Short mmCIF file of N, CA, C and O in Angstrom, two decimals:
data_model
loop_
_atom_site.label_atom_id
_atom_site.label_comp_id
_atom_site.label_asym_id
_atom_site.label_seq_id
_atom_site.Cartn_x
_atom_site.Cartn_y
_atom_site.Cartn_z
N MET A 1 82.52 53.97 166.78
CA MET A 1 82.30 55.40 166.77
C MET A 1 81.13 55.72 167.70
O MET A 1 80.11 55.05 167.68
N LYS A 2 81.30 56.75 168.49
CA LYS A 2 80.25 57.15 169.41
C LYS A 2 79.10 57.81 168.66
O LYS A 2 79.30 58.43 167.61
N LYS A 3 77.91 57.70 169.23
CA LYS A 3 76.70 58.28 168.64
C LYS A 3 76.91 59.76 168.33
O LYS A 3 76.57 60.23 167.24
N GLU A 4 77.48 60.52 169.25
CA GLU A 4 77.67 61.95 169.07
C GLU A 4 78.60 62.24 167.89
O GLU A 4 78.40 63.21 167.16
N GLU A 5 79.64 61.43 167.73
CA GLU A 5 80.57 61.61 166.61
C GLU A 5 79.87 61.33 165.28
O GLU A 5 80.09 62.04 164.29
N LEU A 6 79.04 60.31 165.26
CA LEU A 6 78.30 59.96 164.06
C LEU A 6 77.32 61.07 163.68
O LEU A 6 77.23 61.47 162.51
N ILE A 7 76.63 61.61 164.66
CA ILE A 7 75.72 62.73 164.42
C ILE A 7 76.49 63.94 163.91
O ILE A 7 76.05 64.63 162.99
N GLN A 8 77.66 64.20 164.46
CA GLN A 8 78.49 65.33 164.00
C GLN A 8 78.90 65.14 162.55
O GLN A 8 78.89 66.10 161.77
N GLN A 9 79.24 63.93 162.16
CA GLN A 9 79.59 63.66 160.76
C GLN A 9 78.39 63.95 159.84
O GLN A 9 78.55 64.53 158.76
N ALA A 10 77.20 63.58 160.29
CA ALA A 10 75.98 63.85 159.51
C ALA A 10 75.73 65.36 159.40
O ALA A 10 75.34 65.86 158.35
N LYS A 11 75.97 66.08 160.49
CA LYS A 11 75.81 67.54 160.46
C LYS A 11 76.76 68.18 159.45
O LYS A 11 76.39 69.08 158.71
N GLU A 12 78.00 67.70 159.43
CA GLU A 12 79.00 68.29 158.54
C GLU A 12 78.67 68.04 157.07
O GLU A 12 78.76 68.95 156.25
N VAL A 13 78.28 66.82 156.74
CA VAL A 13 77.98 66.53 155.33
C VAL A 13 76.69 67.21 154.89
O VAL A 13 76.50 67.50 153.71
N ARG A 14 75.81 67.51 155.82
CA ARG A 14 74.57 68.22 155.53
C ARG A 14 74.86 69.54 154.82
O ARG A 14 74.09 70.00 153.97
N GLN A 15 75.98 70.15 155.12
CA GLN A 15 76.36 71.43 154.52
C GLN A 15 76.64 71.32 153.02
O GLN A 15 76.68 72.33 152.33
N ARG A 16 76.82 70.10 152.52
CA ARG A 16 77.09 69.89 151.09
C ARG A 16 75.83 69.48 150.32
O ARG A 16 75.90 69.18 149.13
N ALA A 17 74.70 69.46 151.00
CA ALA A 17 73.45 69.07 150.33
C ALA A 17 73.13 70.01 149.17
O ALA A 17 73.43 71.21 149.23
N TYR A 18 72.52 69.46 148.14
CA TYR A 18 72.08 70.25 146.99
C TYR A 18 70.56 70.35 147.07
O TYR A 18 69.84 69.41 146.74
N THR A 19 70.07 71.48 147.59
CA THR A 19 68.63 71.63 147.87
C THR A 19 68.07 72.97 147.36
O THR A 19 67.49 73.73 148.13
N PRO A 20 68.21 73.26 146.07
CA PRO A 20 67.73 74.55 145.58
C PRO A 20 66.21 74.69 145.60
O PRO A 20 65.70 75.81 145.55
N TYR A 21 65.48 73.59 145.70
CA TYR A 21 64.02 73.65 145.62
C TYR A 21 63.37 73.62 147.00
O TYR A 21 62.56 74.47 147.32
N SER A 22 63.74 72.67 147.81
CA SER A 22 63.12 72.55 149.13
C SER A 22 63.80 73.41 150.19
O SER A 22 63.20 73.73 151.20
N LYS A 23 65.07 73.73 149.97
CA LYS A 23 65.86 74.46 150.99
C LYS A 23 65.88 73.67 152.30
O LYS A 23 65.88 74.24 153.38
N PHE A 24 65.89 72.33 152.19
CA PHE A 24 65.83 71.45 153.35
C PHE A 24 67.01 70.46 153.31
O PHE A 24 66.89 69.31 152.93
N PRO A 25 68.22 70.94 153.67
CA PRO A 25 69.39 70.06 153.64
C PRO A 25 69.36 69.01 154.75
O PRO A 25 68.99 69.30 155.89
N VAL A 26 69.75 67.81 154.38
CA VAL A 26 69.79 66.68 155.31
C VAL A 26 71.14 66.00 155.16
O VAL A 26 71.66 65.88 154.04
N GLY A 27 71.70 65.54 156.27
CA GLY A 27 72.95 64.80 156.23
C GLY A 27 72.78 63.45 156.90
O GLY A 27 71.97 63.30 157.81
N ALA A 28 73.54 62.48 156.43
CA ALA A 28 73.50 61.13 157.01
C ALA A 28 74.92 60.59 157.11
O ALA A 28 75.78 60.90 156.28
N ALA A 29 75.15 59.80 158.14
CA ALA A 29 76.45 59.14 158.33
C ALA A 29 76.18 57.70 158.69
O ALA A 29 75.37 57.41 159.57
N LEU A 30 76.84 56.79 157.98
CA LEU A 30 76.62 55.35 158.11
C LEU A 30 77.93 54.68 158.48
O LEU A 30 78.96 54.95 157.87
N VAL A 31 77.89 53.80 159.47
CA VAL A 31 79.08 53.06 159.89
C VAL A 31 78.86 51.59 159.59
O VAL A 31 77.82 51.02 159.93
N THR A 32 79.88 50.99 158.96
CA THR A 32 79.83 49.56 158.68
C THR A 32 80.28 48.79 159.92
O THR A 32 80.82 49.37 160.87
N GLU A 33 80.07 47.49 159.90
CA GLU A 33 80.48 46.66 161.03
C GLU A 33 81.97 46.75 161.30
O GLU A 33 82.40 46.61 162.44
N ASP A 34 82.79 47.01 160.26
CA ASP A 34 84.24 47.11 160.48
C ASP A 34 84.69 48.53 160.81
O ASP A 34 85.88 48.80 160.90
N GLY A 35 83.73 49.46 160.96
CA GLY A 35 84.06 50.82 161.36
C GLY A 35 84.26 51.82 160.24
O GLY A 35 84.57 52.98 160.49
N THR A 36 84.08 51.39 158.99
CA THR A 36 84.21 52.30 157.86
C THR A 36 83.03 53.27 157.84
O THR A 36 81.89 52.86 158.04
N LEU A 37 83.31 54.54 157.59
CA LEU A 37 82.29 55.58 157.59
C LEU A 37 81.93 55.98 156.16
O LEU A 37 82.81 56.19 155.33
N PHE A 38 80.64 56.09 155.89
CA PHE A 38 80.13 56.62 154.64
C PHE A 38 79.15 57.72 154.98
O PHE A 38 78.33 57.57 155.88
N THR A 39 79.24 58.84 154.26
CA THR A 39 78.32 59.95 154.50
C THR A 39 77.50 60.21 153.25
O THR A 39 77.86 59.80 152.14
N GLY A 40 76.38 60.90 153.45
CA GLY A 40 75.54 61.27 152.32
C GLY A 40 74.75 62.52 152.65
O GLY A 40 74.47 62.80 153.82
N CYS A 41 74.40 63.27 151.62
CA CYS A 41 73.52 64.42 151.76
C CYS A 41 72.45 64.31 150.69
O CYS A 41 72.63 63.61 149.69
N ASN A 42 71.33 64.97 150.92
CA ASN A 42 70.29 64.89 149.91
C ASN A 42 70.68 65.70 148.68
O ASN A 42 71.37 66.71 148.76
N ILE A 43 70.25 65.18 147.53
CA ILE A 43 70.58 65.77 146.24
C ILE A 43 69.28 65.88 145.46
O ILE A 43 68.71 64.87 145.06
N GLU A 44 68.83 67.12 145.27
CA GLU A 44 67.55 67.33 144.61
C GLU A 44 67.69 67.47 143.10
O GLU A 44 68.80 67.64 142.58
N ASN A 45 66.54 67.41 142.45
CA ASN A 45 66.46 67.54 141.01
C ASN A 45 65.16 68.26 140.69
O ASN A 45 64.18 68.09 141.42
N ALA A 46 65.14 69.03 139.62
CA ALA A 46 63.91 69.73 139.24
C ALA A 46 62.77 68.75 138.99
O ALA A 46 61.61 69.07 139.20
N ALA A 47 63.10 67.55 138.55
CA ALA A 47 62.10 66.48 138.44
C ALA A 47 62.11 65.79 139.81
O ALA A 47 62.90 64.89 140.07
N TYR A 48 61.25 66.24 140.71
CA TYR A 48 61.29 65.84 142.12
C TYR A 48 61.41 64.34 142.38
O TYR A 48 62.13 63.94 143.30
N PRO A 49 60.73 63.48 141.65
CA PRO A 49 60.81 62.04 141.99
C PRO A 49 62.22 61.44 141.89
O PRO A 49 62.48 60.41 142.48
N VAL A 50 63.12 62.08 141.15
CA VAL A 50 64.47 61.52 141.04
C VAL A 50 65.44 62.09 142.08
O VAL A 50 66.63 61.78 142.06
N THR A 51 64.93 62.88 143.00
CA THR A 51 65.73 63.36 144.12
C THR A 51 66.16 62.16 144.96
O THR A 51 65.44 61.18 145.08
N CYS A 52 67.34 62.24 145.57
CA CYS A 52 67.82 61.15 146.42
C CYS A 52 68.12 61.69 147.81
O CYS A 52 68.84 62.68 147.96
N CYS A 53 67.56 61.03 148.81
CA CYS A 53 67.74 61.44 150.20
C CYS A 53 69.13 61.10 150.72
O CYS A 53 69.81 60.21 150.20
N ALA A 54 69.53 61.79 151.77
CA ALA A 54 70.86 61.61 152.37
C ALA A 54 71.11 60.17 152.80
O ALA A 54 72.20 59.62 152.59
N GLU A 55 70.12 59.55 153.42
CA GLU A 55 70.28 58.18 153.92
C GLU A 55 70.59 57.23 152.77
O GLU A 55 71.49 56.40 152.85
N ARG A 56 69.84 57.36 151.67
CA ARG A 56 70.07 56.47 150.53
C ARG A 56 71.39 56.75 149.85
O ARG A 56 72.06 55.82 149.40
N VAL A 57 71.80 58.03 149.80
CA VAL A 57 73.11 58.34 149.22
C VAL A 57 74.21 57.61 150.00
O VAL A 57 75.08 56.96 149.42
N ALA A 58 74.18 57.70 151.32
CA ALA A 58 75.20 57.03 152.15
C ALA A 58 75.16 55.52 151.95
O ALA A 58 76.21 54.87 151.79
N ILE A 59 73.97 54.93 151.95
CA ILE A 59 73.84 53.48 151.77
C ILE A 59 74.34 53.06 150.39
O ILE A 59 75.11 52.11 150.25
N PHE A 60 73.94 53.79 149.36
CA PHE A 60 74.34 53.43 148.00
C PHE A 60 75.85 53.59 147.80
O PHE A 60 76.47 52.80 147.10
N LYS A 61 76.44 54.61 148.42
CA LYS A 61 77.90 54.76 148.35
C LYS A 61 78.58 53.55 148.96
O LYS A 61 79.53 53.00 148.39
N ALA A 62 78.10 53.13 150.13
CA ALA A 62 78.70 51.97 150.80
C ALA A 62 78.55 50.71 149.96
O ALA A 62 79.51 49.96 149.76
N ILE A 63 77.35 50.47 149.45
CA ILE A 63 77.10 49.28 148.63
C ILE A 63 77.99 49.30 147.39
O ILE A 63 78.58 48.29 147.03
N SER A 64 78.12 50.46 146.76
CA SER A 64 78.93 50.56 145.55
C SER A 64 80.42 50.31 145.83
O SER A 64 81.17 49.97 144.91
N GLU A 65 80.84 50.46 147.07
CA GLU A 65 82.22 50.21 147.46
C GLU A 65 82.41 48.79 148.02
O GLU A 65 83.48 48.45 148.51
N GLY A 66 81.34 47.99 147.99
CA GLY A 66 81.45 46.59 148.41
C GLY A 66 81.10 46.32 149.86
O GLY A 66 81.30 45.21 150.34
N TYR A 67 80.56 47.30 150.57
CA TYR A 67 80.19 47.11 151.97
C TYR A 67 78.71 46.76 152.08
O TYR A 67 77.87 47.43 151.48
N THR A 68 78.42 45.73 152.85
CA THR A 68 77.02 45.30 153.01
C THR A 68 76.63 45.02 154.45
O THR A 68 75.48 44.70 154.71
N ASN A 69 77.56 45.14 155.38
CA ASN A 69 77.26 44.89 156.79
C ASN A 69 77.33 46.20 157.56
O ASN A 69 78.40 46.77 157.72
N PHE A 70 76.17 46.64 158.04
CA PHE A 70 76.07 47.96 158.65
C PHE A 70 75.77 47.88 160.13
O PHE A 70 75.02 47.03 160.59
N LYS A 71 76.35 48.82 160.88
CA LYS A 71 76.20 48.86 162.33
C LYS A 71 75.19 49.90 162.77
O LYS A 71 74.32 49.63 163.59
N GLU A 72 75.30 51.15 162.26
CA GLU A 72 74.39 52.20 162.68
C GLU A 72 74.42 53.34 161.68
O GLU A 72 75.36 53.50 160.91
N LEU A 73 73.36 54.16 161.75
CA LEU A 73 73.20 55.29 160.85
C LEU A 73 72.71 56.48 161.67
O LEU A 73 71.89 56.31 162.57
N ALA A 74 73.20 57.67 161.33
CA ALA A 74 72.69 58.91 161.94
C ALA A 74 72.17 59.79 160.82
O ALA A 74 72.75 59.84 159.73
N VAL A 75 71.07 60.49 161.09
CA VAL A 75 70.49 61.42 160.13
C VAL A 75 70.16 62.72 160.87
O VAL A 75 69.68 62.69 162.00
N VAL A 76 70.48 63.86 160.22
CA VAL A 76 70.33 65.17 160.86
C VAL A 76 69.69 66.16 159.88
O VAL A 76 70.05 66.19 158.70
N ALA A 77 68.77 66.97 160.40
CA ALA A 77 68.19 68.07 159.64
C ALA A 77 67.78 69.18 160.60
O ALA A 77 67.74 68.98 161.82
N ASP A 78 67.46 70.33 160.05
CA ASP A 78 67.02 71.47 160.85
C ASP A 78 65.51 71.36 161.05
O ASP A 78 64.72 71.98 160.34
N THR A 79 65.11 70.52 162.00
CA THR A 79 63.71 70.23 162.27
C THR A 79 63.43 70.45 163.75
O THR A 79 64.34 70.47 164.57
N LYS A 80 62.17 70.59 164.09
CA LYS A 80 61.80 70.78 165.50
C LYS A 80 62.03 69.51 166.31
O LYS A 80 62.42 69.58 167.47
N ARG A 81 61.78 68.38 165.73
CA ARG A 81 62.01 67.09 166.39
C ARG A 81 63.16 66.39 165.67
O ARG A 81 63.51 66.77 164.54
N PRO A 82 63.76 65.37 166.25
CA PRO A 82 64.77 64.60 165.52
C PRO A 82 64.16 64.10 164.21
O PRO A 82 63.06 63.54 164.21
N VAL A 83 64.83 64.36 163.11
CA VAL A 83 64.27 64.12 161.78
C VAL A 83 64.09 62.63 161.48
O VAL A 83 65.03 61.85 161.59
N PRO A 84 62.89 62.20 161.15
CA PRO A 84 62.67 60.79 160.81
C PRO A 84 62.98 60.54 159.33
O PRO A 84 62.72 61.40 158.49
N PRO A 85 63.54 59.39 158.99
CA PRO A 85 63.73 59.04 157.58
C PRO A 85 62.38 58.89 156.88
O PRO A 85 61.40 58.46 157.49
N CYS A 86 62.33 59.23 155.60
CA CYS A 86 61.10 59.08 154.84
C CYS A 86 60.82 57.60 154.57
O CYS A 86 61.66 56.73 154.83
N GLY A 87 59.67 57.32 154.03
CA GLY A 87 59.28 55.94 153.76
C GLY A 87 60.19 55.24 152.77
O GLY A 87 60.52 54.06 152.95
N SER A 88 60.62 55.94 151.72
CA SER A 88 61.52 55.33 150.74
C SER A 88 62.85 54.94 151.38
O SER A 88 63.39 53.86 151.12
N CYS A 89 63.37 55.82 152.22
CA CYS A 89 64.63 55.51 152.91
C CYS A 89 64.46 54.33 153.85
O CYS A 89 65.32 53.46 153.94
N ARG A 90 63.35 54.29 154.57
CA ARG A 90 63.10 53.18 155.48
C ARG A 90 63.06 51.85 154.73
O ARG A 90 63.59 50.85 155.19
N GLN A 91 62.45 51.86 153.55
CA GLN A 91 62.39 50.62 152.77
C GLN A 91 63.78 50.19 152.32
O GLN A 91 64.14 49.02 152.41
N VAL A 92 64.59 51.14 151.84
CA VAL A 92 65.96 50.81 151.43
C VAL A 92 66.76 50.33 152.64
O VAL A 92 67.50 49.35 152.57
N MET A 93 66.60 51.01 153.77
CA MET A 93 67.30 50.61 154.98
C MET A 93 66.93 49.18 155.37
O MET A 93 67.79 48.38 155.75
N SER A 94 65.65 48.83 155.24
CA SER A 94 65.22 47.49 155.63
C SER A 94 65.81 46.41 154.73
O SER A 94 65.93 45.26 155.14
N GLU A 95 66.17 46.77 153.52
CA GLU A 95 66.81 45.82 152.60
C GLU A 95 68.21 45.46 153.06
O GLU A 95 68.67 44.33 152.88
N PHE A 96 68.91 46.42 153.68
CA PHE A 96 70.32 46.23 154.00
C PHE A 96 70.64 46.18 155.49
O PHE A 96 71.74 45.78 155.86
N PHE A 97 69.74 46.62 156.34
CA PHE A 97 70.02 46.68 157.78
C PHE A 97 69.34 45.53 158.50
O PHE A 97 68.13 45.34 158.35
N PRO A 98 70.08 44.80 159.34
CA PRO A 98 69.44 43.80 160.19
C PRO A 98 68.46 44.49 161.16
O PRO A 98 68.59 45.70 161.41
N PRO A 99 67.50 43.77 161.69
CA PRO A 99 66.48 44.36 162.55
C PRO A 99 67.02 45.16 163.74
O PRO A 99 66.39 46.13 164.16
N GLN A 100 68.17 44.80 164.28
CA GLN A 100 68.69 45.49 165.46
C GLN A 100 69.66 46.63 165.15
O GLN A 100 70.24 47.22 166.06
N THR A 101 69.83 46.97 163.86
CA THR A 101 70.69 48.09 163.48
C THR A 101 70.17 49.38 164.13
O THR A 101 68.98 49.66 164.09
N LYS A 102 71.07 50.15 164.71
CA LYS A 102 70.69 51.41 165.38
C LYS A 102 70.57 52.54 164.37
O LYS A 102 71.43 52.72 163.51
N ILE A 103 69.50 53.33 164.51
CA ILE A 103 69.27 54.50 163.69
C ILE A 103 69.11 55.69 164.64
O ILE A 103 68.20 55.70 165.46
N HIS A 104 70.03 56.64 164.52
CA HIS A 104 70.00 57.83 165.36
C HIS A 104 69.41 58.98 164.54
O HIS A 104 69.97 59.36 163.52
N THR A 105 68.27 59.51 164.98
CA THR A 105 67.69 60.67 164.33
C THR A 105 68.00 61.87 165.20
O THR A 105 68.03 61.78 166.42
N SER A 106 68.28 63.02 164.55
CA SER A 106 68.70 64.18 165.31
C SER A 106 68.27 65.47 164.59
O SER A 106 67.83 65.44 163.46
N ASN A 107 68.41 66.57 165.30
CA ASN A 107 68.19 67.89 164.71
C ASN A 107 69.37 68.78 165.08
O ASN A 107 70.32 68.32 165.72
N LEU A 108 69.31 70.03 164.69
CA LEU A 108 70.43 70.95 164.95
C LEU A 108 70.40 71.53 166.36
O LEU A 108 71.27 72.31 166.72
N TYR A 109 69.44 71.13 167.16
CA TYR A 109 69.30 71.66 168.52
C TYR A 109 69.79 70.67 169.58
O TYR A 109 69.54 70.85 170.76
N GLY A 110 70.48 69.64 169.14
CA GLY A 110 71.05 68.67 170.08
C GLY A 110 70.10 67.59 170.54
O GLY A 110 70.47 66.78 171.37
N GLU A 111 68.89 67.57 170.00
CA GLU A 111 67.97 66.51 170.37
C GLU A 111 68.22 65.29 169.47
O GLU A 111 68.53 65.44 168.29
N SER A 112 68.09 64.12 170.05
CA SER A 112 68.25 62.91 169.25
C SER A 112 67.36 61.81 169.79
O SER A 112 66.92 61.86 170.95
N ARG A 113 67.10 60.87 168.95
CA ARG A 113 66.32 59.69 169.32
C ARG A 113 66.94 58.50 168.61
O ARG A 113 67.22 58.56 167.41
N THR A 114 67.15 57.41 169.32
CA THR A 114 67.72 56.21 168.75
C THR A 114 66.67 55.12 168.72
O THR A 114 65.99 54.88 169.72
N MET A 115 66.56 54.48 167.57
CA MET A 115 65.64 53.36 167.38
C MET A 115 66.37 52.26 166.63
O MET A 115 67.41 52.51 166.02
N THR A 116 65.79 51.08 166.65
CA THR A 116 66.33 50.00 165.83
C THR A 116 65.60 50.01 164.49
O THR A 116 64.54 50.61 164.34
N MET A 117 66.15 49.29 163.54
CA MET A 117 65.51 49.17 162.24
C MET A 117 64.11 48.60 162.40
O MET A 117 63.15 49.07 161.78
N GLU A 118 63.97 47.61 163.24
CA GLU A 118 62.68 46.98 163.47
C GLU A 118 61.66 47.96 164.07
O GLU A 118 60.49 47.93 163.72
N GLU A 119 62.14 48.85 164.94
CA GLU A 119 61.24 49.84 165.54
C GLU A 119 60.81 50.92 164.54
O GLU A 119 59.68 51.38 164.56
N ILE A 120 61.73 51.29 163.66
CA ILE A 120 61.44 52.38 162.73
C ILE A 120 60.59 51.92 161.54
O ILE A 120 59.89 52.71 160.93
N LEU A 121 60.64 50.61 161.24
CA LEU A 121 59.81 50.07 160.16
C LEU A 121 59.37 48.65 160.51
O LEU A 121 59.90 47.67 160.00
N PRO A 122 58.40 48.55 161.40
CA PRO A 122 57.91 47.21 161.76
C PRO A 122 57.13 46.59 160.59
O PRO A 122 56.59 47.30 159.75
N PHE A 123 57.13 45.28 160.55
CA PHE A 123 56.37 44.54 159.54
C PHE A 123 56.71 45.03 158.13
O PHE A 123 55.86 45.34 157.32
N SER A 124 58.01 45.12 157.84
CA SER A 124 58.46 45.64 156.54
C SER A 124 58.37 44.58 155.45
O SER A 124 58.45 43.38 155.70
N PHE A 125 58.21 45.04 154.23
CA PHE A 125 58.20 44.19 153.05
C PHE A 125 59.64 43.84 152.72
O PHE A 125 60.51 44.71 152.69
N GLY A 126 59.92 42.56 152.46
CA GLY A 126 61.28 42.16 152.17
C GLY A 126 61.37 41.00 151.21
O GLY A 126 60.36 40.53 150.66
N ALA A 127 62.58 40.50 151.04
CA ALA A 127 62.85 39.42 150.10
C ALA A 127 61.99 38.19 150.37
O ALA A 127 61.54 37.51 149.44
N MET A 128 61.72 37.91 151.65
CA MET A 128 60.93 36.72 151.99
C MET A 128 59.51 36.82 151.44
O MET A 128 58.84 35.83 151.21
N ASP A 129 59.04 38.05 151.18
CA ASP A 129 57.70 38.24 150.64
C ASP A 129 57.62 37.96 149.15
O ASP A 129 56.54 37.87 148.58
N LEU A 130 58.75 37.80 148.51
CA LEU A 130 58.79 37.53 147.07
C LEU A 130 58.86 36.05 146.74
O LEU A 130 58.90 35.68 145.57
N THR A 131 58.91 35.20 147.74
CA THR A 131 58.96 33.76 147.49
C THR A 131 57.55 33.18 147.52
O THR A 131 56.65 33.69 148.18
N HIS A 132 57.38 32.11 146.80
CA HIS A 132 56.10 31.40 146.77
C HIS A 132 56.18 30.18 147.65
O HIS A 132 57.27 29.59 147.86
N GLU A 133 55.06 29.79 148.20
CA GLU A 133 55.04 28.63 149.10
C GLU A 133 55.53 27.37 148.42
O GLU A 133 56.09 26.48 149.07
N ASP A 134 55.36 27.24 147.10
CA ASP A 134 55.76 26.03 146.39
C ASP A 134 57.22 26.03 146.00
O ASP A 134 57.71 25.12 145.38
N GLU A 135 57.96 27.08 146.34
CA GLU A 135 59.40 27.13 146.00
C GLU A 135 60.23 26.52 147.08
O GLU A 135 59.98 26.53 148.22
#
């Protein structure tokens, strides 16, 4: 799938976001290595900490369907610059995305920026940090 098509999918799903509190809808589109598409939008809650971002919704949908090999992700919001994923999303992404996975950030004005997972979250905490030297 082309970058532009992926961004368009993220724009479309953004319209289904549930954002009564922030009024800040975000859409995400995730492609697996075999070309399967998963989309997500942010879903808010009056108890703010349990809100789930669009990126995590798309990733969790894919994982729940048995997909674990990801190729690229696009995220879109109505921002002045291409919208960056929040820290929580970056951490979840680092759990499932190889370092060279492409992440396309975009806004509604046609601007976009593409980075790799490693560029968007360098020196990330991961499974290797949970092992002990004596294991």
